[in-house]
Short mmCIF file of C-alpha atoms in Angstrom, two decimals:
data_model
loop_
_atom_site.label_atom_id
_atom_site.label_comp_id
_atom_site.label_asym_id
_atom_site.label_seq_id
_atom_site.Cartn_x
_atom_site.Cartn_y
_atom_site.Cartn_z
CA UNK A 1 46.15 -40.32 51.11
CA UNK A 2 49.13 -42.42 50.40
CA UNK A 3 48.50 -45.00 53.25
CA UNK A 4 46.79 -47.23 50.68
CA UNK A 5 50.09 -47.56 48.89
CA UNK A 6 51.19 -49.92 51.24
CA UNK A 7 48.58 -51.76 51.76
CA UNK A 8 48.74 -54.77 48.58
CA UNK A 9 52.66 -55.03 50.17
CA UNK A 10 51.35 -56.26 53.83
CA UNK A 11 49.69 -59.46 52.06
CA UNK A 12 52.77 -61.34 53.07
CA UNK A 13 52.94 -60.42 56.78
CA UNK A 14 50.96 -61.45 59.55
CA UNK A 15 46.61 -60.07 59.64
CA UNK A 16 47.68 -58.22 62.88
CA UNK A 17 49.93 -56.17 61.10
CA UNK A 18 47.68 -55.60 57.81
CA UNK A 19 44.72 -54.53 60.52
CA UNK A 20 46.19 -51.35 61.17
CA UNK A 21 44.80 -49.85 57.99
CA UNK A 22 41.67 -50.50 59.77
CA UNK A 23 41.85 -47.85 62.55
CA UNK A 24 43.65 -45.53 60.19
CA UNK A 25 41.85 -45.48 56.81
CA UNK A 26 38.37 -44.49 57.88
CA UNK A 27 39.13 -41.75 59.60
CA UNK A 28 42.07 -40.77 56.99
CA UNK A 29 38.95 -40.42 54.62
CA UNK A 30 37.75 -37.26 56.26
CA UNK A 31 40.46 -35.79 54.25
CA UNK A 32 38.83 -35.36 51.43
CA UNK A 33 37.06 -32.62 53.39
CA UNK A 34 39.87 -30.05 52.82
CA UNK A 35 39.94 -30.97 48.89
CA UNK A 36 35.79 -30.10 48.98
CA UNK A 37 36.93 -26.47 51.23
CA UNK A 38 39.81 -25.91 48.69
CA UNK A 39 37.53 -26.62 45.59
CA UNK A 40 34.69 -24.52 47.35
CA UNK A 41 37.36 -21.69 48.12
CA UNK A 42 38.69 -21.47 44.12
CA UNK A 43 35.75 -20.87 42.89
CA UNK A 44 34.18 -18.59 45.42
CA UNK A 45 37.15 -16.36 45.69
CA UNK A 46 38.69 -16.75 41.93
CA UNK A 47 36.56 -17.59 39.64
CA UNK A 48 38.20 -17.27 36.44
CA UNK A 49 41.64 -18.99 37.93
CA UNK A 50 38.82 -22.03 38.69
CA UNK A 51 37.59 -21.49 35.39
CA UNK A 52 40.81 -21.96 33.50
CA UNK A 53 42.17 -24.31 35.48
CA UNK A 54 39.34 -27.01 35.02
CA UNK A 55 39.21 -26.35 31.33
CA UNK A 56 43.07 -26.93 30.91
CA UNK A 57 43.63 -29.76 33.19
CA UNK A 58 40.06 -31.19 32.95
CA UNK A 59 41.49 -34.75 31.99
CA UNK A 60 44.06 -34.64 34.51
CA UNK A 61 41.63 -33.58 37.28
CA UNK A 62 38.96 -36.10 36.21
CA UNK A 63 41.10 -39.10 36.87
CA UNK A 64 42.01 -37.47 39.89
CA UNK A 65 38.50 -37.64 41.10
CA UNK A 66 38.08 -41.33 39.47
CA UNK A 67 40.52 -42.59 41.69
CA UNK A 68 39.44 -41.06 45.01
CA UNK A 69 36.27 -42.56 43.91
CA UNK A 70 37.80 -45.92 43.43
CA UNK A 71 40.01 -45.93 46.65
CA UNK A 72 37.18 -44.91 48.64
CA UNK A 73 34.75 -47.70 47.36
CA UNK A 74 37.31 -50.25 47.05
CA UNK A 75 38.42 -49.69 51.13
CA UNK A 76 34.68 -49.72 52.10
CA UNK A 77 33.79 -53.34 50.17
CA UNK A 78 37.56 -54.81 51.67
CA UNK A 79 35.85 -53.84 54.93
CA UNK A 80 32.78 -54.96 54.51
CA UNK A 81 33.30 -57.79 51.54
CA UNK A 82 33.77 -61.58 52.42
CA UNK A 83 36.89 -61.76 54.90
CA UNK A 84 38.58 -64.63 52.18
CA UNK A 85 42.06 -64.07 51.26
CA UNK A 86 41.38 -63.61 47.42
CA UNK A 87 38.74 -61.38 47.93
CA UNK A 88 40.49 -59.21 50.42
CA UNK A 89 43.66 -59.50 48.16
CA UNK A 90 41.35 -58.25 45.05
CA UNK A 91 40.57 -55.45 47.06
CA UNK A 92 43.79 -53.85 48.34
CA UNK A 93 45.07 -54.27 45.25
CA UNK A 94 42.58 -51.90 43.54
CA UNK A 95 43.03 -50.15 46.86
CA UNK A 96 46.50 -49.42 46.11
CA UNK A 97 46.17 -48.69 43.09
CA UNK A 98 43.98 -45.89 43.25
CA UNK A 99 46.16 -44.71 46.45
CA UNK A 100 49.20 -44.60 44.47
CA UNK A 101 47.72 -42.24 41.46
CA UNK A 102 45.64 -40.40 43.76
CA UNK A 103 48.76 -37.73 44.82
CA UNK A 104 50.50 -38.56 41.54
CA UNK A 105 47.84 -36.35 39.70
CA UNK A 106 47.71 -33.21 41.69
CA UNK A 107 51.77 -33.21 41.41
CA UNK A 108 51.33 -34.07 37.77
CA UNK A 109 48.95 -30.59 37.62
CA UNK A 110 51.36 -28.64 40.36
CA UNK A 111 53.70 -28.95 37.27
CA UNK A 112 51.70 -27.54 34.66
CA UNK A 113 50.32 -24.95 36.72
CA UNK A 114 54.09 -23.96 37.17
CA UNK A 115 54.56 -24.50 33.30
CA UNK A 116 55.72 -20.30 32.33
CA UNK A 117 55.67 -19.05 28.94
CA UNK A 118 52.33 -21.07 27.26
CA UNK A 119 49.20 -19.19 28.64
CA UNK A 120 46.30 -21.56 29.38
CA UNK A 121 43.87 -19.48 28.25
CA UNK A 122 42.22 -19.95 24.77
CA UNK A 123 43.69 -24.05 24.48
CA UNK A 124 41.53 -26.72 24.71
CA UNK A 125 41.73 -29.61 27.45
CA UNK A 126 43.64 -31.94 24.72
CA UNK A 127 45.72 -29.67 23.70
CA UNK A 128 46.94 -29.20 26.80
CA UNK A 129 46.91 -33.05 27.40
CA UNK A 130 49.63 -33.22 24.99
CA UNK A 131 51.62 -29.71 25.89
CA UNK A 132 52.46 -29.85 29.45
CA UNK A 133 51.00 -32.44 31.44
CA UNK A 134 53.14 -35.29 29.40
CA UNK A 135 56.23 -33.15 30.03
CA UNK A 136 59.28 -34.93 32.07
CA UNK A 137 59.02 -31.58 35.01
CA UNK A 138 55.10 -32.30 35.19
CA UNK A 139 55.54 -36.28 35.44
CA UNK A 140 58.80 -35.88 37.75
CA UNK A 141 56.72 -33.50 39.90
CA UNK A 142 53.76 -36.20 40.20
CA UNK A 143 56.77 -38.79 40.89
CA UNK A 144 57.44 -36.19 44.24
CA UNK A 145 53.97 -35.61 45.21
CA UNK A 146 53.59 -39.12 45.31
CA UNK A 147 56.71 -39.73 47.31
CA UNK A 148 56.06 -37.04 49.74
CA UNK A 149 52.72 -38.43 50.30
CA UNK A 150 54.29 -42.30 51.02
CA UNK A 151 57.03 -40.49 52.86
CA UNK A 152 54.08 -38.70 55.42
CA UNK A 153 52.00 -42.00 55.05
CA UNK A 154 54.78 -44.37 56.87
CA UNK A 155 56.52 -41.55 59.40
CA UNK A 156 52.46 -41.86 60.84
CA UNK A 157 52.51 -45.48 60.73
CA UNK A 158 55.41 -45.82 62.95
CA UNK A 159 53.34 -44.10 66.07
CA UNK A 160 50.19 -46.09 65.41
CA UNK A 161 51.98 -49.08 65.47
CA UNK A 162 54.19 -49.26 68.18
CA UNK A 163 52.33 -52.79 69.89
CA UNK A 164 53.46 -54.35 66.98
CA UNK A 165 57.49 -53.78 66.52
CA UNK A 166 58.01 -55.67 63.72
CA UNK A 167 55.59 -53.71 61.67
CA UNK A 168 56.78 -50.40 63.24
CA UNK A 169 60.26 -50.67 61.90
CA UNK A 170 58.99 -52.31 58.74
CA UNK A 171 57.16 -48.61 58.34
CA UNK A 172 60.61 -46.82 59.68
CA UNK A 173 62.50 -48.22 56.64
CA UNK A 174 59.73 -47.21 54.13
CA UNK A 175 59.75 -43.66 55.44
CA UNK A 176 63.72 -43.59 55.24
CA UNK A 177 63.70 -44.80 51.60
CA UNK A 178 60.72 -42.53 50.38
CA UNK A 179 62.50 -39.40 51.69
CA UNK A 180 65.72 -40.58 50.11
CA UNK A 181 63.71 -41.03 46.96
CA UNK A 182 62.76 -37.68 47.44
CA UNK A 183 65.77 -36.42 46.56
CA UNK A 184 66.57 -36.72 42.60
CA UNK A 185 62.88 -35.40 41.54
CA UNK A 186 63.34 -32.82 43.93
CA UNK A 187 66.99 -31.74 42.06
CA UNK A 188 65.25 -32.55 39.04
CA UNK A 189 63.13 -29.31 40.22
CA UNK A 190 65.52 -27.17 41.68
CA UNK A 191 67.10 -27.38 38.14
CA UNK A 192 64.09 -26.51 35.90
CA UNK A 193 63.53 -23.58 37.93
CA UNK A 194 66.79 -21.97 37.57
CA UNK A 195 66.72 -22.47 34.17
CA UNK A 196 63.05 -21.08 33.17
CA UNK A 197 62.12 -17.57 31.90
CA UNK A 198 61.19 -15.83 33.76
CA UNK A 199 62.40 -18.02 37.10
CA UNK A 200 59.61 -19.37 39.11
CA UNK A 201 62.04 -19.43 41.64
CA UNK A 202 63.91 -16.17 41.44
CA UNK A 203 65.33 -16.43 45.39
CA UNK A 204 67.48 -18.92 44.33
CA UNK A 205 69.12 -16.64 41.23
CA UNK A 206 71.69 -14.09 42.10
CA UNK A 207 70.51 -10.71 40.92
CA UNK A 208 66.62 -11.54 41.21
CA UNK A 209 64.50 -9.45 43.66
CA UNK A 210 61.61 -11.71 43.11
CA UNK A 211 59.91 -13.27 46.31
CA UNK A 212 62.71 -13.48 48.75
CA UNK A 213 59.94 -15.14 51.38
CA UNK A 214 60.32 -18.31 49.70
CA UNK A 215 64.34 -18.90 50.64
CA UNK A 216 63.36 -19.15 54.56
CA UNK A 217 60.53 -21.63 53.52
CA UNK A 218 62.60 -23.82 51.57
CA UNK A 219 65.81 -24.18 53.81
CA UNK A 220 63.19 -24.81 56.78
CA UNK A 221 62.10 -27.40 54.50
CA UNK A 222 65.38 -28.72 54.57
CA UNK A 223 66.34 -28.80 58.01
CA UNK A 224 62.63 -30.21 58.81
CA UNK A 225 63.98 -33.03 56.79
CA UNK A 226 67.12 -33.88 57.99
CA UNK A 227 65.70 -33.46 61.61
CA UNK A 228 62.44 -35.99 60.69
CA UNK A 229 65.34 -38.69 59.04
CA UNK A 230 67.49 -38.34 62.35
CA UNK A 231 64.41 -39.23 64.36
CA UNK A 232 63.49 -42.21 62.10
CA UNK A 233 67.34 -43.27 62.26
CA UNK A 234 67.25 -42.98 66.08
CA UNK A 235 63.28 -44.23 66.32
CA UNK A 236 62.22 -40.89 67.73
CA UNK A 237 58.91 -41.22 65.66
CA UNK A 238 56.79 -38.67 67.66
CA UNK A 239 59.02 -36.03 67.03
CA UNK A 240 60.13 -37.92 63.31
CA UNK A 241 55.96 -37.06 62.72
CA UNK A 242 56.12 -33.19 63.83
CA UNK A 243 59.37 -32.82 61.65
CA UNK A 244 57.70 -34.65 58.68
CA UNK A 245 54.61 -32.66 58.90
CA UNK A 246 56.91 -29.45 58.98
CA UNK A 247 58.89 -30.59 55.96
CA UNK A 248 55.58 -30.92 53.79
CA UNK A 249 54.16 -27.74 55.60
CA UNK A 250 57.46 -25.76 54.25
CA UNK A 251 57.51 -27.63 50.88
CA UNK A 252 53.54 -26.42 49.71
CA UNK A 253 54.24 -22.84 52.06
CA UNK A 254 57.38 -22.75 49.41
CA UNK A 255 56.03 -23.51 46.63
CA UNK A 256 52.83 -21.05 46.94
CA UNK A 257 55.23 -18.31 47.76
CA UNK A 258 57.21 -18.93 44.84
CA UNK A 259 54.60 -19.01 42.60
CA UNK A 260 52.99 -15.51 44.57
CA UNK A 261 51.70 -13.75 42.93
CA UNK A 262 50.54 -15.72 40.28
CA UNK A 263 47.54 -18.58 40.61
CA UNK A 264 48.27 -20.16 36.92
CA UNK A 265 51.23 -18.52 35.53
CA UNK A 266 51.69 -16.55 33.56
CA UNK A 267 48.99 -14.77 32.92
CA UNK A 268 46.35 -15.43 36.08
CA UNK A 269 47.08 -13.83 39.16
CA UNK A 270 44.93 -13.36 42.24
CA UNK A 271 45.15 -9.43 41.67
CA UNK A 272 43.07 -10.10 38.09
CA UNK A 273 41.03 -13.36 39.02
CA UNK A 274 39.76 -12.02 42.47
CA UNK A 275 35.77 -12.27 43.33
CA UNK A 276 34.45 -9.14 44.09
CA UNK A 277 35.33 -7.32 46.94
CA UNK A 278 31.52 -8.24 48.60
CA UNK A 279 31.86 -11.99 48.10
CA UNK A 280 34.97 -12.04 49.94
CA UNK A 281 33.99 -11.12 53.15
CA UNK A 282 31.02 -12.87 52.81
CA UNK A 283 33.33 -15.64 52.00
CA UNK A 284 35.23 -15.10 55.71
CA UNK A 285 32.66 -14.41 57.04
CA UNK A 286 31.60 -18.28 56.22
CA UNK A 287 34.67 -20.03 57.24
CA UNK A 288 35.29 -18.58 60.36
CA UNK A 289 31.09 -19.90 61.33
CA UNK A 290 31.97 -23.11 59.34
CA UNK A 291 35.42 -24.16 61.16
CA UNK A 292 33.46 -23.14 64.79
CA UNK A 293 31.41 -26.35 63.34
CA UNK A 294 33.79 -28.31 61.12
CA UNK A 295 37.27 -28.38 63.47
CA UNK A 296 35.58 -29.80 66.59
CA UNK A 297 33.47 -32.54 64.21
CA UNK A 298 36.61 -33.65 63.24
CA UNK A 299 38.20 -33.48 66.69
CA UNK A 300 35.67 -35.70 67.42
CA UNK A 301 35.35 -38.25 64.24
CA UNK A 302 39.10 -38.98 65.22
CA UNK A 303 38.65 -39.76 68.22
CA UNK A 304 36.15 -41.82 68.08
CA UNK A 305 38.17 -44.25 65.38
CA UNK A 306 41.32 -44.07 67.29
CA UNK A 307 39.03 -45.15 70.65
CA UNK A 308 37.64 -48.47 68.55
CA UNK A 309 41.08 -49.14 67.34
CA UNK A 310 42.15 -49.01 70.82
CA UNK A 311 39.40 -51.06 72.10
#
């Protein structure tokens, strides 16, 4: 999602090196597949967590969707567009653009989803707008998301470019400065938690017994990243990817176990937003018959991209 990011900061280097967007981004667009499942899944299985959700952050989620919509477009005309360098230039720039605010959004809602003490429910959209979502924990969280998702973005780069070693380490130094900007909104965090009542994060406070799953979650979290900014120092990237894929895996397995078992705190949890016990397992029961379909389509859709980049 964050690949884009990049993309308006290659102008300067050689068209070999800007090219390998081209075997990436297509394919990277299939993505958007698990935000249609997870969308699909809310409102299936909780209705009235979908509900308040997209009345409280309907702004937010709006311009979410505007710039998937823009990134999307604006890749498909810089393929497809005249091949001049203004044109092409025009392009990644709105490209980028739209790349970088694409994760900044969801992190930007993560943080007022997390927001205790204010119930959604009963608040308009621009009331919210105001209360929450223009808070410094709900912009430093969409600071992180975005980060994390540049962080991911250039730890992959380094294995799909390794013809091309210039380019490769230019990548290696991008993923070693986002996960070092990772750091202070991540502290910035770890520091609203403690202090909120109640603490999203009770682990973490002596004398809580709330959700001690999420301490094993977050220190793997932590060791995935030191082990995935050893392997960029040393230019292990294959196993700099697996630990970078673990560190976001731990951060978002974290996160949902701290917020267990609330959905939108504080006052929607999936014990009193939960579909009806029928539409559930009608609701596994179409998953398990859509992945036999969807996994080995997408098995496939990558593999044929990675072929042509190949070729």
């Amino acid at each position: 999602m964050a690949c884009g990011i990049y993309l308006p900061l290659a102008q300067g280097q050689s068209i070999s090196g800007t090219l390998s967007f081209e075997g990436n981004g297509s394919h990277l667009e299939a993505n958007h597949v698990w935000l249609i499942l997870v969308i699909v899944l809310l409102f299936t299985a909780f209705p009235s967590a979908f509900s308040t959700t997209m009345i409280a952050l309907h702004i937010p989620i709006n311009r979410h969707v505007d710039r998937i919509v823009l990134r999307g477009s604006a890749f498909v005309f810089r393929k497809y567009d005249s091949t001049e360098d203004a044109v092409q230039r025009r392009w990644s720039t709105i490209f980028g653009i739209a790349s970088f605010f694409t994760p900044f959004f969801p992190g930007v809602n993560i943080g007022r989803v997390d927001h205790r003490g204010h119930p959604f429910r009963g608040r308009s959209c621009y009331h919210w707008l105001l209360r929450g979502l223009l808070t410094p924990f709900a912009l430093t969280c969409g600071l992180f998301a975005l980060a994390l998702f540049a962080f991911l973005a250039a730890t992959y780069m380094t294995v799909d470019t390794q013809d091309q070693p210039d380019l490769q380490n230019d990548f290696r130094l991008r993923a070693l400065w986002t996960q070092m900007a990772l750091i202070p909104p991540g502290d910035h965090s770890l520091c609203y938690f403690k202090n909120m009542r109640p603490p999203i994060h009770g682990i973490l406070i002596p004398g809580s017994d709330q959700l001690v799953g999420a301490a094993p979650a977050r220190v793997d979290g932590c060791l995935s990243a030191i082990a995935a900014t050893l392997a960029l120092w040393f230019r292990k990237f294959y196993l700099a990817r697996i630990a970078a894929v673990a560190e976001v895996t731990f951060i978002l397995l974290g996160w949902g176990l701290a917020q267990f078992p609330h959905l939108v705190t504080p006052d929607v949890t999936i014990q009193n937003a939960a579909a009806p016990e029928s539409t559930l397992k009608l609701l596994l029961l179409a998953l398990g018959a859509g992945a036999v379909v969807l996994l080995p389509s997408l098995f496939y859709l990558f593999q044929i991209f990675k072929r042509q980049e190949q070729q």
